[in-house]
Amino acid sequence: MKINFKKISLPRISFKAITPEKRKEIFKGVLTISASAIIAAIILGGASNLLGGIAEKNADKKVYDAMERMIPDAKYEKLMPGFDSAASFVTLYEAKKGGELSGYCVRTSTQGYKNLIDMLVALDVEGKVTGVEVLSIDETIGYGKRIEGEEFLSQFKDKNEELTVVRGNADSSNKISAVSGAT
């Protein structure tokens, strides 16, 4: 089988053939588009600078609101502004009530199936888990999102030992039932 390709020729455009009025019109169009792009970039950059601080404050408020739900009426002090360990990003907060240490809150993020899962874990002064809250998650609705539910999160309450994740029912105090056996 023989394939015959025809030669494709593009029309040649000569700027000499364009009238001075048409050149002015083209130049105005290019200038208008360029000016519009520069103005849009300046506006978007300014909006990002102005709103970036608001977004950061809202994210901090979400964390402090979650801490308040887990250790009510406490004053929180950030002890570690965050360090990157092998698996997660961690920020440690100390919770005090009436000047007395009442516990800790640990904010951690780890890689889920699709994206990062951001969580907050509350601990009493003995290191026992008093609460767990998912701050943000973007996982599959039928499976991964189930970690936000009370059935999964309540498994961590009152634990202060190394835990093992198992498929099916957790049959001892140091085991946690997995959300899915797929991974």
Steps between C-alpha positions, in 0.01 A plus 500: 500500500638836402402818676513818298530817700418822321722793559325750724578861438402780732412837358783747527419821674697804411484799729578714199157413364331629819396862487633743764148537643467123540848486667387766749184301571701178560749688720214649708349154545833352618553796735146467643540127565846550657379784724197295605721204592734720706209668683338160571832367637535803730140467625531124559835541676359770726191296582717200582711710738193646669302176526796274583508634856126448538526138382784437746297649788199286404718186498640590844147566628392156380784340699427703816126425473578127478735524801226678694258215425753242622639682806238766585581822687876463463762749388719363223867572442686380194808316629635382167414706196526189285764259391504262211550138596527214252125444481329819613508865591446553872414804711476461879277714721487504881157540664474666841197562720546751780876491449510119546603270217192307386626333183643537154369530147704366211424609144627254245469449127570183310455378146165337431412317181435823305627794707620599844277427799528769769407387853504623857557261792437602863695331781466524877808558721568123514507482119163327465296597193193703601383593151576489130360733235557509126566860394511440125470200272447447128461124473260266322147549634413131552825400670762752604250762618378249759793595725306817586226294663462441872515122451861524379622794711361364830738202475789725603340632820691411820787335307856579600696212349631401160207403280462243224251545218314178411242390246166410653426545870770616740508231769733669750572841649807565284324436167301731273258374234599624156253694287571284197701184443596616151843632599 
